[in-house]
Coordinates of C-alpha atoms in Angstrom, one line a residue:
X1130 CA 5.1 8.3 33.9
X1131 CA 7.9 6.6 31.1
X1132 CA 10.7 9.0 30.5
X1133 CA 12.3 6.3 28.2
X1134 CA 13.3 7.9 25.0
X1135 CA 10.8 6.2 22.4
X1136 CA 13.4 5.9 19.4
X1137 CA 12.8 3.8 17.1
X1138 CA 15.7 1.4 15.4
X1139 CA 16.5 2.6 11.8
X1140 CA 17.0 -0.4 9.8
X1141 CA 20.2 0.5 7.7
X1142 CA 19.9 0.3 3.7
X1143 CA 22.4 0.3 1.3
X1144 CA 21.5 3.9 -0.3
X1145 CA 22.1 4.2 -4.1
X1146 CA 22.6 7.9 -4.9
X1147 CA 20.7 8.1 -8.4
X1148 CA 17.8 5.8 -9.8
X1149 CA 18.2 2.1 -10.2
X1150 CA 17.6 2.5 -14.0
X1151 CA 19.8 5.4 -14.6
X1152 CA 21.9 5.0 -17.5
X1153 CA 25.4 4.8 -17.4
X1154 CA 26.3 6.3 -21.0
X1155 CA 25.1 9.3 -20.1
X1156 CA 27.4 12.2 -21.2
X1157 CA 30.2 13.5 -19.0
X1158 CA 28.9 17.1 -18.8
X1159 CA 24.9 17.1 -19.0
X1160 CA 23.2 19.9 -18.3
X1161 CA 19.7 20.0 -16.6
X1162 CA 17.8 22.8 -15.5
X1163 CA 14.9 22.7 -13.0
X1164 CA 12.8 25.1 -11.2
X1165 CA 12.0 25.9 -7.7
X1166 CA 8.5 27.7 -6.3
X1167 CA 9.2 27.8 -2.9
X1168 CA 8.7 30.3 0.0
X1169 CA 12.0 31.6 1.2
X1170 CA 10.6 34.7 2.8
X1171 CA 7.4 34.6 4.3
X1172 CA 5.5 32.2 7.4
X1173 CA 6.9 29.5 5.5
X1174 CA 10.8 30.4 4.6
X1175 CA 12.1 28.1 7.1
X1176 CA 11.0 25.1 5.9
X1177 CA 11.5 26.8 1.7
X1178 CA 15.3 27.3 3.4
X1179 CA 15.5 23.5 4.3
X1180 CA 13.9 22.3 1.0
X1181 CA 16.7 24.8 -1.0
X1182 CA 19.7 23.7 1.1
X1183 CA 18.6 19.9 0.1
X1184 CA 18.4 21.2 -3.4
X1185 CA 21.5 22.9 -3.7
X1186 CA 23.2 19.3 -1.8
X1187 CA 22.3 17.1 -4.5
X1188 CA 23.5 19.7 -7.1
X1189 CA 26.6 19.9 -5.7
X1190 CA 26.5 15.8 -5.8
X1191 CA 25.8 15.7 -9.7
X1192 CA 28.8 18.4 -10.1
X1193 CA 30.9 16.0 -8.7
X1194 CA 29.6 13.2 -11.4
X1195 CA 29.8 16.0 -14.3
X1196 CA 25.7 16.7 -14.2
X1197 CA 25.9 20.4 -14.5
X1198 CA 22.4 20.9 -12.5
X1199 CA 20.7 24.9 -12.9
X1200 CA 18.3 25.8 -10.9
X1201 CA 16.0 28.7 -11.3
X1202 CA 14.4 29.9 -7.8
X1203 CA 11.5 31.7 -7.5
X1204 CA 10.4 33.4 -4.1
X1205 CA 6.5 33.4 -3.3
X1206 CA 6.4 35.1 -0.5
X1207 CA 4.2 32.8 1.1
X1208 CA 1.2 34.1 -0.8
X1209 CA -0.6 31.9 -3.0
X1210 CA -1.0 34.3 -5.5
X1211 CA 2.4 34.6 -5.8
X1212 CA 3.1 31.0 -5.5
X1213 CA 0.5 30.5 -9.3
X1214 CA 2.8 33.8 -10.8
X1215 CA 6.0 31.5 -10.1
X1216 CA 4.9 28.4 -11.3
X1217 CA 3.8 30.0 -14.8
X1218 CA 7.1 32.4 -14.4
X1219 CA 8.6 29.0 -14.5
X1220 CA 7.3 27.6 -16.8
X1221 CA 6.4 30.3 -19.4
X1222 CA 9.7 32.2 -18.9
X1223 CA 12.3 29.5 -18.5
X1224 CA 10.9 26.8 -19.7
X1225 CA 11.3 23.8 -17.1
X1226 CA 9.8 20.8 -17.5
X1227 CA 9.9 20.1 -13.5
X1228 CA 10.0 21.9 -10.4
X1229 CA 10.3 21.3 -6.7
X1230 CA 7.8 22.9 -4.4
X1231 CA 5.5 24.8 -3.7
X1232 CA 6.1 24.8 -0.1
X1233 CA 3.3 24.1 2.0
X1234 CA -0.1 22.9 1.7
X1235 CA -2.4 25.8 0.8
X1236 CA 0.1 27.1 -2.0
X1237 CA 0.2 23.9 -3.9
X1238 CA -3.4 23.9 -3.8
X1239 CA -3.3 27.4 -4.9
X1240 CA -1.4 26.2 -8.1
X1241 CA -2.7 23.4 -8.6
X1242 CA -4.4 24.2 -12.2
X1243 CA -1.7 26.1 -13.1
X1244 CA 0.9 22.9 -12.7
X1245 CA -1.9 20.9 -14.9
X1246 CA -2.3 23.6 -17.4
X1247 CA 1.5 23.9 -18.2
X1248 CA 2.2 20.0 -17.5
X1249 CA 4.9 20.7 -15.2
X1250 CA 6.3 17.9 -13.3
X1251 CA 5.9 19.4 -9.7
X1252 CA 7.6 17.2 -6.7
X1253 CA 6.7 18.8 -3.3
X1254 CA 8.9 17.7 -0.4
X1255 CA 6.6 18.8 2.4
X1256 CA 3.2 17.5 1.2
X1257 CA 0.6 14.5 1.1
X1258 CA -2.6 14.4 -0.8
X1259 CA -4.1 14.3 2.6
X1260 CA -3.8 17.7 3.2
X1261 CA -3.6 19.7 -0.2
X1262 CA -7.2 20.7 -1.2
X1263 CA -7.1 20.9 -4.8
X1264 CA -4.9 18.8 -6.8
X1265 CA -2.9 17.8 -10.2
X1266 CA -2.1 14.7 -11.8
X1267 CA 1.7 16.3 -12.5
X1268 CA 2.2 16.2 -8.7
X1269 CA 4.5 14.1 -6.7
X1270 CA 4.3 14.0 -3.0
X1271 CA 7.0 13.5 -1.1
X1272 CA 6.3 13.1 2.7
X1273 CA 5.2 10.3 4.4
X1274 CA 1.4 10.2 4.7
X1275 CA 0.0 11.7 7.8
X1276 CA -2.6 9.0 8.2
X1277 CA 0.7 6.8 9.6
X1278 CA 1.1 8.2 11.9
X1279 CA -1.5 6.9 14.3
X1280 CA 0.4 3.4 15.2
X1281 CA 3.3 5.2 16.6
X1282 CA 0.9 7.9 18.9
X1283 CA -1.1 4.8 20.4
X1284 CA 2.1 3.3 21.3
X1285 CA 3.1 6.2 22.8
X1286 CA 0.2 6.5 24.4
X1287 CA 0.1 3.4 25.9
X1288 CA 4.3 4.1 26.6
X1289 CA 3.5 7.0 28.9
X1290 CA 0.2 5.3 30.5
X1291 CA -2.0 7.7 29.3
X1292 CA -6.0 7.6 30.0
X1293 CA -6.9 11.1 29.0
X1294 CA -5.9 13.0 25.6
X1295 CA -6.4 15.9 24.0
X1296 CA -5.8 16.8 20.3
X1297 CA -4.4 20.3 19.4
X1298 CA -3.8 21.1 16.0
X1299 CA -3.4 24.2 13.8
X1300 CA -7.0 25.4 12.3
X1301 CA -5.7 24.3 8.8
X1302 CA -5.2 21.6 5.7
X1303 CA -2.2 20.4 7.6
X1304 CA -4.1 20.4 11.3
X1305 CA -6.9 18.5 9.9
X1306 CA -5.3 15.9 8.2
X1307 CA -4.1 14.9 12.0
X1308 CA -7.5 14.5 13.7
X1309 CA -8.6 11.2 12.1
X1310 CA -5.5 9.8 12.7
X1311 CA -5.1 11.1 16.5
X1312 CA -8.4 10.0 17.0
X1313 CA -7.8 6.4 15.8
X1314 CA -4.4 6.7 18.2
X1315 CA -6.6 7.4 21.4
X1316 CA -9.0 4.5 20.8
X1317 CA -6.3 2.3 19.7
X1318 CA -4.6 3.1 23.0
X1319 CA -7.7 2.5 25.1
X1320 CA -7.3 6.0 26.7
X1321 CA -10.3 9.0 26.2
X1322 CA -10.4 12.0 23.7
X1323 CA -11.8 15.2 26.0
X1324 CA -10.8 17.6 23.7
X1325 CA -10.0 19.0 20.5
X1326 CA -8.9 22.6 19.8
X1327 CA -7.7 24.3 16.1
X1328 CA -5.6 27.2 16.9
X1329 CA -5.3 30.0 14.6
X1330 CA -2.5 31.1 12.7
X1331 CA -2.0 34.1 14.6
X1332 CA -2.4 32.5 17.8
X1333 CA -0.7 34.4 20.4
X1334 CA 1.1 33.6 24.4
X1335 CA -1.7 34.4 26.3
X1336 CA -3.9 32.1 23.8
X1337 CA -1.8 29.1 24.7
X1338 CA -1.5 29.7 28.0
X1339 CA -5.7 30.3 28.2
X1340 CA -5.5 27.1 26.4
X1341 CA -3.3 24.8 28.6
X1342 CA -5.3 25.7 31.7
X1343 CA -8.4 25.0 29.7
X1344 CA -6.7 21.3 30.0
X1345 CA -5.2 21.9 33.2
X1346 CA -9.3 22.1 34.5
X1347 CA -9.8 18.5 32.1
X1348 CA -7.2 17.0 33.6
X1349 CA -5.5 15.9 30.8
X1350 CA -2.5 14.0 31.0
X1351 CA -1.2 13.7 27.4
X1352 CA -1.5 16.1 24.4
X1353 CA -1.4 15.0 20.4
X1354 CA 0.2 18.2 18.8
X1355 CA 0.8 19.8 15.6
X1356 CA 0.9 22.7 14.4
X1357 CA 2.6 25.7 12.8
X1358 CA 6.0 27.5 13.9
X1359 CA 4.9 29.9 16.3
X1360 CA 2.3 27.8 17.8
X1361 CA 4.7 24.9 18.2
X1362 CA 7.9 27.2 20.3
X1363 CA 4.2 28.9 22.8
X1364 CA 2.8 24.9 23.5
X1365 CA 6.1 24.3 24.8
X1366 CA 7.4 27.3 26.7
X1367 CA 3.8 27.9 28.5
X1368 CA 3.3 24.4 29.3
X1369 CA 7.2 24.9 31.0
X1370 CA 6.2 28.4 32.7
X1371 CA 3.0 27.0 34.0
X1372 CA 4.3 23.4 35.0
X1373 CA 1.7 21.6 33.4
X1374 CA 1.6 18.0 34.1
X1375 CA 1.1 16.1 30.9
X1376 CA 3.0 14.0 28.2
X1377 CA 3.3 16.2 24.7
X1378 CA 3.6 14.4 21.6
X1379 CA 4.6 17.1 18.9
X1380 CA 4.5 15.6 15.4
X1381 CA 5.8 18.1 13.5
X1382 CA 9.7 18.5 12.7
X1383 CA 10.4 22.2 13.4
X1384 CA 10.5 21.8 17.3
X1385 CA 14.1 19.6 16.3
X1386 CA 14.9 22.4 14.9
X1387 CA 13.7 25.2 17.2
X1388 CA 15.8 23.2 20.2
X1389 CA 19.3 23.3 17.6
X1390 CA 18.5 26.9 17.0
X1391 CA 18.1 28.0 21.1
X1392 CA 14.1 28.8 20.2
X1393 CA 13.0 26.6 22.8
X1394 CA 15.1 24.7 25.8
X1395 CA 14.2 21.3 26.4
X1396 CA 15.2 18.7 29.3
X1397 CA 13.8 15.3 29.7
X1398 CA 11.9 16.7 33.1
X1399 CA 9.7 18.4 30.2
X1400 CA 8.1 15.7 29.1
X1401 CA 8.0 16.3 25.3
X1402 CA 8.0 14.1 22.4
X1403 CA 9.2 14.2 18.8
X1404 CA 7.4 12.6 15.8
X1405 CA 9.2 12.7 13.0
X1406 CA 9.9 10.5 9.7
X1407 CA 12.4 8.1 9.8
X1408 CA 15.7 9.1 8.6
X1409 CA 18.8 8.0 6.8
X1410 CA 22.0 8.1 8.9
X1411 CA 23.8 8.0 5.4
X1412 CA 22.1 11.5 4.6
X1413 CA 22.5 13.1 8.0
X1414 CA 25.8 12.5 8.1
X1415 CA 26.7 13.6 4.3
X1416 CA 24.8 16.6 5.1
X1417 CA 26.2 17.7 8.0
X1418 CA 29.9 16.9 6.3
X1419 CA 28.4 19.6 3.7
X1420 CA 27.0 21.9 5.7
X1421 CA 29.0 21.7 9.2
X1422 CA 25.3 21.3 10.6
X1423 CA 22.2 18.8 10.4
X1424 CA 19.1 19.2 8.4
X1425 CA 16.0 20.9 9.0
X1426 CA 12.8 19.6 7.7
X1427 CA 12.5 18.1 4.3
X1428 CA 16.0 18.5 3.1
X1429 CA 16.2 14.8 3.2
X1430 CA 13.2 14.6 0.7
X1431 CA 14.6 17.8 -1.4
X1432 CA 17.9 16.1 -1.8
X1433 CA 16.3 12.7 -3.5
X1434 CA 13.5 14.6 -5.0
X1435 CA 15.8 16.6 -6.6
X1436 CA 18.1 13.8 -7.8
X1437 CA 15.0 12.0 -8.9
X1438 CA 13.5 15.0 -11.4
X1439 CA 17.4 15.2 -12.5
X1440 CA 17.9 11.8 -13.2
X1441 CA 14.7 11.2 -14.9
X1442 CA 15.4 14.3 -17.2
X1443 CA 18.5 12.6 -18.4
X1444 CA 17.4 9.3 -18.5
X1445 CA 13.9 9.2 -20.4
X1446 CA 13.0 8.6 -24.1
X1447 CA 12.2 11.4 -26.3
X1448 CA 8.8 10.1 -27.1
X1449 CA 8.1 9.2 -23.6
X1450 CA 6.5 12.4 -21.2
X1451 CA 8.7 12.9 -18.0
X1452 CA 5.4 12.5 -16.2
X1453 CA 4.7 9.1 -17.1
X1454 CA 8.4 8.3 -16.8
X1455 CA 8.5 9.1 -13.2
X1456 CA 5.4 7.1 -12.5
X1457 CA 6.6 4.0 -14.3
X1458 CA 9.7 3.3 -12.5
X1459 CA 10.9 3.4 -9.0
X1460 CA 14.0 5.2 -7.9
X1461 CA 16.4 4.4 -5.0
X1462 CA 17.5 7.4 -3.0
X1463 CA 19.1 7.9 0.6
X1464 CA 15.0 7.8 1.8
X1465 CA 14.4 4.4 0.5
X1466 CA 12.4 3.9 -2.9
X1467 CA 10.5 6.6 -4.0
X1468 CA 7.0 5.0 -6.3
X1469 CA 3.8 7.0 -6.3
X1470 CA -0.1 6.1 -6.0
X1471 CA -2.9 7.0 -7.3
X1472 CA -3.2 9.9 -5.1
X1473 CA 0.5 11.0 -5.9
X1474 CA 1.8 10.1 -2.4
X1475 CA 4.7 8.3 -2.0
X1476 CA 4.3 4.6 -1.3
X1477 CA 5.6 3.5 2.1
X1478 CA 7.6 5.7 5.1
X1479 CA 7.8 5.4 8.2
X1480 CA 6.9 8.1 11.0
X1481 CA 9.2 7.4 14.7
X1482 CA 9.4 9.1 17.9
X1483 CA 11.9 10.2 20.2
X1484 CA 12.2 12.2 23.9
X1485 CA 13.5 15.7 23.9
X1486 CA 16.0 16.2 26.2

Protein backbone atom coordinates (compact mmCIF):
# COMPACT_ATOMS: atom_id res chain seq x y z
CA UNK A 1 0.00 0.00 0.00
CA UNK A 2 1.20 3.90 -1.12
CA UNK A 3 2.66 5.73 1.84
CA UNK A 4 3.40 8.69 -0.48
CA UNK A 5 2.15 11.83 1.16
CA UNK A 6 -0.86 12.82 -1.21
CA UNK A 7 -0.21 16.76 -1.05
CA UNK A 8 -1.46 18.63 -3.33
CA UNK A 9 0.60 21.81 -4.98
CA UNK A 10 -0.87 25.12 -3.83
CA UNK A 11 -0.81 27.42 -6.71
CA UNK A 12 0.51 30.73 -5.15
CA UNK A 13 -1.82 33.99 -5.63
CA UNK A 14 -1.03 37.34 -5.08
CA UNK A 15 -3.44 37.89 -1.90
CA UNK A 16 -5.05 41.47 -1.74
CA UNK A 17 -5.89 42.11 1.94
CA UNK A 18 -9.29 44.07 1.49
CA UNK A 19 -11.87 43.99 -1.53
CA UNK A 20 -10.89 44.83 -4.98
CA UNK A 21 -13.44 47.72 -4.94
CA UNK A 22 -12.63 49.07 -1.61
CA UNK A 23 -12.35 52.71 -1.65
CA UNK A 24 -9.40 54.43 -0.92
CA UNK A 25 -10.90 57.86 0.54
CA UNK A 26 -12.14 56.14 3.14
CA UNK A 27 -11.55 58.02 6.52
CA UNK A 28 -8.41 57.51 8.58
CA UNK A 29 -10.17 56.32 11.75
CA UNK A 30 -13.54 54.49 10.71
CA UNK A 31 -15.31 52.73 13.07
CA UNK A 32 -17.23 49.44 12.39
CA UNK A 33 -18.87 47.26 14.72
CA UNK A 34 -19.96 43.66 14.01
CA UNK A 35 -21.29 40.82 15.88
CA UNK A 36 -20.28 37.39 16.66
CA UNK A 37 -22.86 34.20 17.55
CA UNK A 38 -20.48 31.67 18.04
CA UNK A 39 -20.02 28.76 20.46
CA UNK A 40 -16.97 29.26 22.62
CA UNK A 41 -17.99 26.94 25.37
CA UNK A 42 -19.85 23.99 24.49
CA UNK A 43 -19.21 20.57 21.86
CA UNK A 44 -18.44 23.15 19.48
CA UNK A 45 -15.88 25.88 21.28
CA UNK A 46 -12.94 24.62 19.49
CA UNK A 47 -13.78 25.34 16.28
CA UNK A 48 -15.97 29.06 17.85
CA UNK A 49 -12.10 29.48 19.30
CA UNK A 50 -10.57 29.19 15.78
CA UNK A 51 -13.34 31.27 14.06
CA UNK A 52 -12.66 34.19 17.05
CA UNK A 53 -8.81 34.07 16.81
CA UNK A 54 -9.35 34.68 12.85
CA UNK A 55 -11.74 37.43 13.90
CA UNK A 56 -9.69 39.17 16.33
CA UNK A 57 -6.48 38.75 13.35
CA UNK A 58 -8.08 40.76 10.78
CA UNK A 59 -9.07 43.33 13.51
CA UNK A 60 -5.83 43.78 14.50
CA UNK A 61 -4.97 44.14 10.51
CA UNK A 62 -7.63 47.10 10.06
CA UNK A 63 -6.00 48.83 13.36
CA UNK A 64 -2.98 48.85 11.63
CA UNK A 65 -4.83 50.79 8.54
CA UNK A 66 -6.81 53.10 11.12
CA UNK A 67 -10.29 50.85 10.83
CA UNK A 68 -11.16 50.83 14.43
CA UNK A 69 -13.09 47.33 14.09
CA UNK A 70 -15.66 46.37 17.50
CA UNK A 71 -16.77 43.32 17.93
CA UNK A 72 -19.57 42.27 20.18
CA UNK A 73 -19.30 38.33 21.08
CA UNK A 74 -21.98 36.38 22.13
CA UNK A 75 -21.48 32.83 23.72
CA UNK A 76 -24.24 30.09 22.78
CA UNK A 77 -23.29 27.48 24.51
CA UNK A 78 -23.70 25.26 21.80
CA UNK A 79 -27.42 25.18 22.21
CA UNK A 80 -29.57 26.30 19.59
CA UNK A 81 -31.77 27.97 21.63
CA UNK A 82 -29.21 30.03 22.76
CA UNK A 83 -27.66 30.42 19.46
CA UNK A 84 -31.65 32.35 18.12
CA UNK A 85 -31.32 34.50 21.86
CA UNK A 86 -27.76 35.82 20.46
CA UNK A 87 -28.56 36.50 17.07
CA UNK A 88 -31.69 38.75 18.24
CA UNK A 89 -29.36 39.91 21.40
CA UNK A 90 -27.31 41.11 18.44
CA UNK A 91 -29.32 42.52 16.63
CA UNK A 92 -32.05 43.98 18.91
CA UNK A 93 -29.48 45.13 21.57
CA UNK A 94 -26.54 46.39 19.66
CA UNK A 95 -27.73 46.95 16.63
CA UNK A 96 -25.31 45.22 14.00
CA UNK A 97 -26.00 45.02 10.66
CA UNK A 98 -23.65 41.68 10.21
CA UNK A 99 -22.40 38.93 12.08
CA UNK A 100 -20.05 36.01 11.78
CA UNK A 101 -21.29 32.68 12.82
CA UNK A 102 -23.24 30.68 14.16
CA UNK A 103 -20.87 27.90 14.52
CA UNK A 104 -21.85 24.78 13.19
CA UNK A 105 -24.52 23.37 11.19
CA UNK A 106 -27.61 22.69 13.38
CA UNK A 107 -27.28 26.21 15.12
CA UNK A 108 -27.50 28.22 11.92
CA UNK A 109 -30.35 26.22 11.13
CA UNK A 110 -31.67 26.97 14.41
CA UNK A 111 -31.51 30.75 13.56
CA UNK A 112 -32.20 30.77 10.51
CA UNK A 113 -35.62 32.82 10.71
CA UNK A 114 -34.35 34.82 13.15
CA UNK A 115 -31.32 36.15 10.73
CA UNK A 116 -34.27 36.77 8.01
CA UNK A 117 -36.55 38.42 10.41
CA UNK A 118 -33.95 41.01 11.60
CA UNK A 119 -32.03 41.12 8.03
CA UNK A 120 -28.76 40.48 9.51
CA UNK A 121 -25.98 39.83 7.20
CA UNK A 122 -24.80 36.51 8.76
CA UNK A 123 -21.31 35.01 7.20
CA UNK A 124 -20.64 31.47 8.66
CA UNK A 125 -17.06 30.23 8.27
CA UNK A 126 -17.74 26.66 8.92
CA UNK A 127 -20.85 25.92 6.73
CA UNK A 128 -22.31 25.01 3.25
CA UNK A 129 -25.93 24.87 2.25
CA UNK A 130 -25.34 21.24 1.95
CA UNK A 131 -25.54 20.63 5.34
CA UNK A 132 -27.66 23.47 7.13
CA UNK A 133 -31.33 22.34 7.16
CA UNK A 134 -33.18 25.46 7.18
CA UNK A 135 -31.95 28.44 5.61
CA UNK A 136 -31.89 32.43 4.98
CA UNK A 137 -31.31 34.58 2.08
CA UNK A 138 -29.01 36.95 4.54
CA UNK A 139 -26.51 34.01 4.80
CA UNK A 140 -23.09 33.64 3.40
CA UNK A 141 -21.33 30.40 3.44
CA UNK A 142 -18.03 30.24 3.70
CA UNK A 143 -16.47 26.69 3.31
CA UNK A 144 -15.85 24.87 0.42
CA UNK A 145 -18.76 22.70 -0.57
CA UNK A 146 -18.62 19.22 0.68
CA UNK A 147 -19.93 17.77 -2.50
CA UNK A 148 -15.94 18.49 -3.80
CA UNK A 149 -14.76 16.60 -2.16
CA UNK A 150 -15.32 13.30 -4.02
CA UNK A 151 -12.46 13.83 -6.88
CA UNK A 152 -9.76 13.99 -4.36
CA UNK A 153 -11.19 10.57 -2.16
CA UNK A 154 -11.35 8.52 -5.65
CA UNK A 155 -7.88 9.55 -6.25
CA UNK A 156 -6.98 8.57 -3.07
CA UNK A 157 -8.58 5.59 -3.42
CA UNK A 158 -7.17 4.61 -6.37
CA UNK A 159 -3.49 6.06 -4.69
CA UNK A 160 -3.67 3.48 -1.89
CA UNK A 161 -5.13 0.58 -4.35
CA UNK A 162 -8.11 0.19 -2.59
CA UNK A 163 -10.97 -2.47 -3.61
CA UNK A 164 -13.02 -2.37 -0.51
CA UNK A 165 -14.44 0.91 1.38
CA UNK A 166 -16.38 1.80 4.00
CA UNK A 167 -18.03 5.12 4.83
CA UNK A 168 -18.22 6.35 8.57
CA UNK A 169 -19.69 9.41 9.31
CA UNK A 170 -21.23 11.22 12.30
CA UNK A 171 -25.28 10.56 12.49
CA UNK A 172 -25.81 14.31 11.53
CA UNK A 173 -26.35 17.40 8.90
CA UNK A 174 -22.58 17.48 8.57
CA UNK A 175 -22.20 13.35 8.26
CA UNK A 176 -24.80 13.21 5.71
CA UNK A 177 -23.82 15.74 3.47
CA UNK A 178 -20.50 13.22 2.97
CA UNK A 179 -22.38 10.00 1.87
CA UNK A 180 -23.32 11.12 -1.65
CA UNK A 181 -20.11 12.34 -2.20
CA UNK A 182 -18.12 9.26 -0.74
CA UNK A 183 -20.31 7.21 -2.61
CA UNK A 184 -19.58 8.85 -5.93
CA UNK A 185 -15.61 8.50 -4.74
CA UNK A 186 -15.94 4.61 -4.43
CA UNK A 187 -17.54 4.10 -7.86
CA UNK A 188 -15.31 6.62 -9.35
CA UNK A 189 -12.48 4.66 -7.98
CA UNK A 190 -13.78 1.31 -9.21
CA UNK A 191 -13.36 -0.11 -5.63
CA UNK A 192 -16.84 -1.59 -3.51
CA UNK A 193 -18.94 0.26 -0.74
CA UNK A 194 -19.65 -2.70 2.05
CA UNK A 195 -20.54 -0.37 4.56
CA UNK A 196 -21.90 2.64 5.93
CA UNK A 197 -22.21 3.42 9.67
CA UNK A 198 -23.54 7.05 11.37
CA UNK A 199 -22.09 7.21 14.75
CA UNK A 200 -23.73 9.12 17.40
CA UNK A 201 -22.71 12.03 19.06
CA UNK A 202 -22.01 10.43 22.19
CA UNK A 203 -20.25 7.61 20.72
CA UNK A 204 -17.95 6.12 23.14
CA UNK A 205 -14.22 3.78 22.99
CA UNK A 206 -15.76 0.58 23.19
CA UNK A 207 -18.31 1.80 20.32
CA UNK A 208 -15.39 2.37 17.94
CA UNK A 209 -13.57 -0.31 18.73
CA UNK A 210 -17.01 -2.72 18.27
CA UNK A 211 -17.08 -0.79 15.20
CA UNK A 212 -13.55 -1.33 13.66
CA UNK A 213 -13.79 -5.16 14.13
CA UNK A 214 -17.16 -4.96 12.62
CA UNK A 215 -14.75 -3.99 9.46
CA UNK A 216 -11.97 -6.01 10.53
CA UNK A 217 -14.78 -9.26 9.84
CA UNK A 218 -15.60 -7.14 6.10
CA UNK A 219 -12.28 -6.98 5.31
CA UNK A 220 -12.14 -3.61 4.57
CA UNK A 221 -9.09 -2.06 3.50
CA UNK A 222 -9.85 1.70 3.34
CA UNK A 223 -12.23 3.97 5.48
CA UNK A 224 -13.97 7.41 4.14
CA UNK A 225 -14.28 9.38 7.61
CA UNK A 226 -15.84 12.28 9.09
CA UNK A 227 -17.09 13.06 11.93
CA UNK A 228 -17.19 15.11 15.11
CA UNK A 229 -14.24 15.75 17.77
CA UNK A 230 -14.52 12.90 19.92
CA UNK A 231 -15.30 10.49 17.38
CA UNK A 232 -12.52 11.62 15.18
CA UNK A 233 -9.34 11.31 18.24
CA UNK A 234 -11.43 7.14 19.11
CA UNK A 235 -11.24 6.10 14.93
CA UNK A 236 -7.72 6.84 15.22
CA UNK A 237 -6.37 5.63 18.62
CA UNK A 238 -8.55 2.13 18.30
CA UNK A 239 -7.66 1.53 14.92
CA UNK A 240 -3.74 2.01 16.38
CA UNK A 241 -4.48 -0.19 19.63
CA UNK A 242 -6.12 -2.87 17.51
CA UNK A 243 -3.63 -2.76 14.43
CA UNK A 244 -6.15 -2.58 12.02
CA UNK A 245 -5.00 -2.91 8.55
CA UNK A 246 -6.73 -0.26 6.42
CA UNK A 247 -6.12 3.22 4.71
CA UNK A 248 -8.15 6.14 6.69
CA UNK A 249 -9.13 9.04 4.90
CA UNK A 250 -10.34 11.67 7.65
CA UNK A 251 -11.91 14.78 5.93
CA UNK A 252 -12.43 16.84 8.66
CA UNK A 253 -9.70 19.46 9.93
CA UNK A 254 -9.72 18.91 13.66
CA UNK A 255 -7.49 15.71 13.55
CA UNK A 256 -4.50 18.57 12.28
CA UNK A 257 -5.26 19.96 15.11
CA UNK A 258 -5.73 17.14 17.60
CA UNK A 259 -1.89 15.83 16.35
CA UNK A 260 -0.41 19.83 17.15
CA UNK A 261 -2.32 19.66 20.44
CA UNK A 262 -0.74 15.86 21.64
CA UNK A 263 -4.62 14.50 21.37
CA UNK A 264 -3.67 11.85 19.06
CA UNK A 265 0.09 10.58 17.93
CA UNK A 266 0.46 9.90 14.46
CA UNK A 267 3.39 8.23 12.31
CA UNK A 268 3.28 7.39 8.65
CA UNK A 269 3.15 3.46 9.79
CA UNK A 270 -0.55 4.65 10.67
CA UNK A 271 -1.75 4.93 7.62
CA UNK A 272 -4.02 8.12 8.04
CA UNK A 273 -5.01 10.79 5.71
CA UNK A 274 -5.90 14.41 5.93
CA UNK A 275 -8.60 16.16 3.85
CA UNK A 276 -8.60 19.44 4.26
CA UNK A 277 -9.24 22.82 2.09
CA UNK A 278 -6.59 24.20 0.33
CA UNK A 279 -4.76 26.95 2.08
CA UNK A 280 -2.92 30.16 1.72
CA UNK A 281 0.79 30.00 2.67
CA UNK A 282 0.46 33.92 2.91
CA UNK A 283 -2.14 33.41 5.77
CA UNK A 284 -0.46 30.63 7.58
CA UNK A 285 2.46 32.30 7.89
CA UNK A 286 0.95 35.83 8.99
CA UNK A 287 -0.93 33.97 11.38
CA UNK A 288 1.51 32.13 13.03
CA UNK A 289 3.78 35.54 13.02
CA UNK A 290 0.58 36.70 15.10
CA UNK A 291 -0.07 34.12 17.13
CA UNK A 292 3.47 32.13 17.56
CA UNK A 293 1.29 29.09 16.39
CA UNK A 294 -0.75 27.85 13.20
CA UNK A 295 -4.47 27.94 12.75
CA UNK A 296 -7.04 25.67 13.61
CA UNK A 297 -10.03 25.24 11.49
CA UNK A 298 -11.70 28.09 9.79
CA UNK A 299 -9.63 30.85 10.98
CA UNK A 300 -8.49 31.24 7.47
CA UNK A 301 -12.20 31.85 6.43
CA UNK A 302 -12.96 34.06 9.77
CA UNK A 303 -10.05 36.23 8.89
CA UNK A 304 -11.43 37.15 5.10
CA UNK A 305 -14.99 36.81 6.20
CA UNK A 306 -14.40 39.21 8.62
CA UNK A 307 -12.51 41.71 6.41
CA UNK A 308 -15.19 41.21 3.86
CA UNK A 309 -18.42 42.25 6.24
CA UNK A 310 -15.85 45.22 7.36
CA UNK A 311 -15.03 46.35 4.13
CA UNK A 312 -18.36 46.15 2.71
CA UNK A 313 -19.71 48.22 5.75
CA UNK A 314 -17.43 50.96 4.78
CA UNK A 315 -17.66 50.81 1.38
CA UNK A 316 -21.49 50.60 0.33
CA UNK A 317 -23.93 53.38 -0.69
CA UNK A 318 -26.44 54.58 1.76
CA UNK A 319 -29.33 53.61 -0.42
CA UNK A 320 -27.81 50.33 -1.32
CA UNK A 321 -28.69 47.21 1.57
CA UNK A 322 -25.31 45.55 2.67
CA UNK A 323 -26.98 42.34 1.56
CA UNK A 324 -27.27 43.08 -1.94
CA UNK A 325 -23.79 44.79 -1.79
CA UNK A 326 -22.03 41.72 -0.71
CA UNK A 327 -23.79 39.71 -3.47
CA UNK A 328 -22.97 42.13 -6.24
CA UNK A 329 -19.34 42.24 -6.09
CA UNK A 330 -16.52 39.91 -5.51
CA UNK A 331 -13.86 40.44 -2.93
CA UNK A 332 -10.23 39.21 -2.95
CA UNK A 333 -8.98 37.83 0.29
CA UNK A 334 -5.89 35.56 1.41
CA UNK A 335 -8.59 32.45 0.37
CA UNK A 336 -8.96 33.51 -3.19
CA UNK A 337 -12.27 35.41 -4.35
CA UNK A 338 -15.00 35.10 -2.22
CA UNK A 339 -18.72 35.41 -4.72
CA UNK A 340 -21.80 33.64 -3.65
CA UNK A 341 -24.60 31.40 -5.40
CA UNK A 342 -27.86 30.96 -5.33
CA UNK A 343 -27.62 28.66 -2.53
CA UNK A 344 -25.23 31.23 -0.49
CA UNK A 345 -22.12 28.96 -0.93
CA UNK A 346 -19.15 30.31 -1.95
CA UNK A 347 -18.18 29.84 -5.58
CA UNK A 348 -15.04 27.67 -6.15
CA UNK A 349 -12.41 25.98 -3.36
CA UNK A 350 -10.53 23.52 -3.46
CA UNK A 351 -10.46 20.40 -0.88
CA UNK A 352 -6.46 18.45 -0.86
CA UNK A 353 -5.08 15.68 1.03
CA UNK A 354 -2.05 14.95 2.80
CA UNK A 355 -0.37 11.81 4.98
CA UNK A 356 -0.10 12.18 8.73
CA UNK A 357 3.01 11.50 9.95
Amino acid sequence: MSKKSLIAAVVPVAVCLGLVFYAQTQKEQATVTIGAALSLTGMAAADGENIKKGIEFAKAKLQEEGITLNVVYVDDGSESAQTVSAVAQLADVYQVEALVGPTWSFLAAAAADTISDRKVVAYSPANTSEHVTSTSSYFLFGAPKNSLKANPSANWLRDVGATRVAIVVDDGAWGESHVQPFTQAVQEAGATLVHVERVPMSVSGADMQTLLAKLATLDVDAVLYTGLDQATALIVTKKQALGADFALLAATEILRKQAEEGVVSITADDDVYLMRPETSKHFEEAYAAHYNEYPGPYADRAYDGTMLLARSILSKPADVSLNDYVRSNTYEGYMGTYSFDENNDLVGGAWVIEQMQ
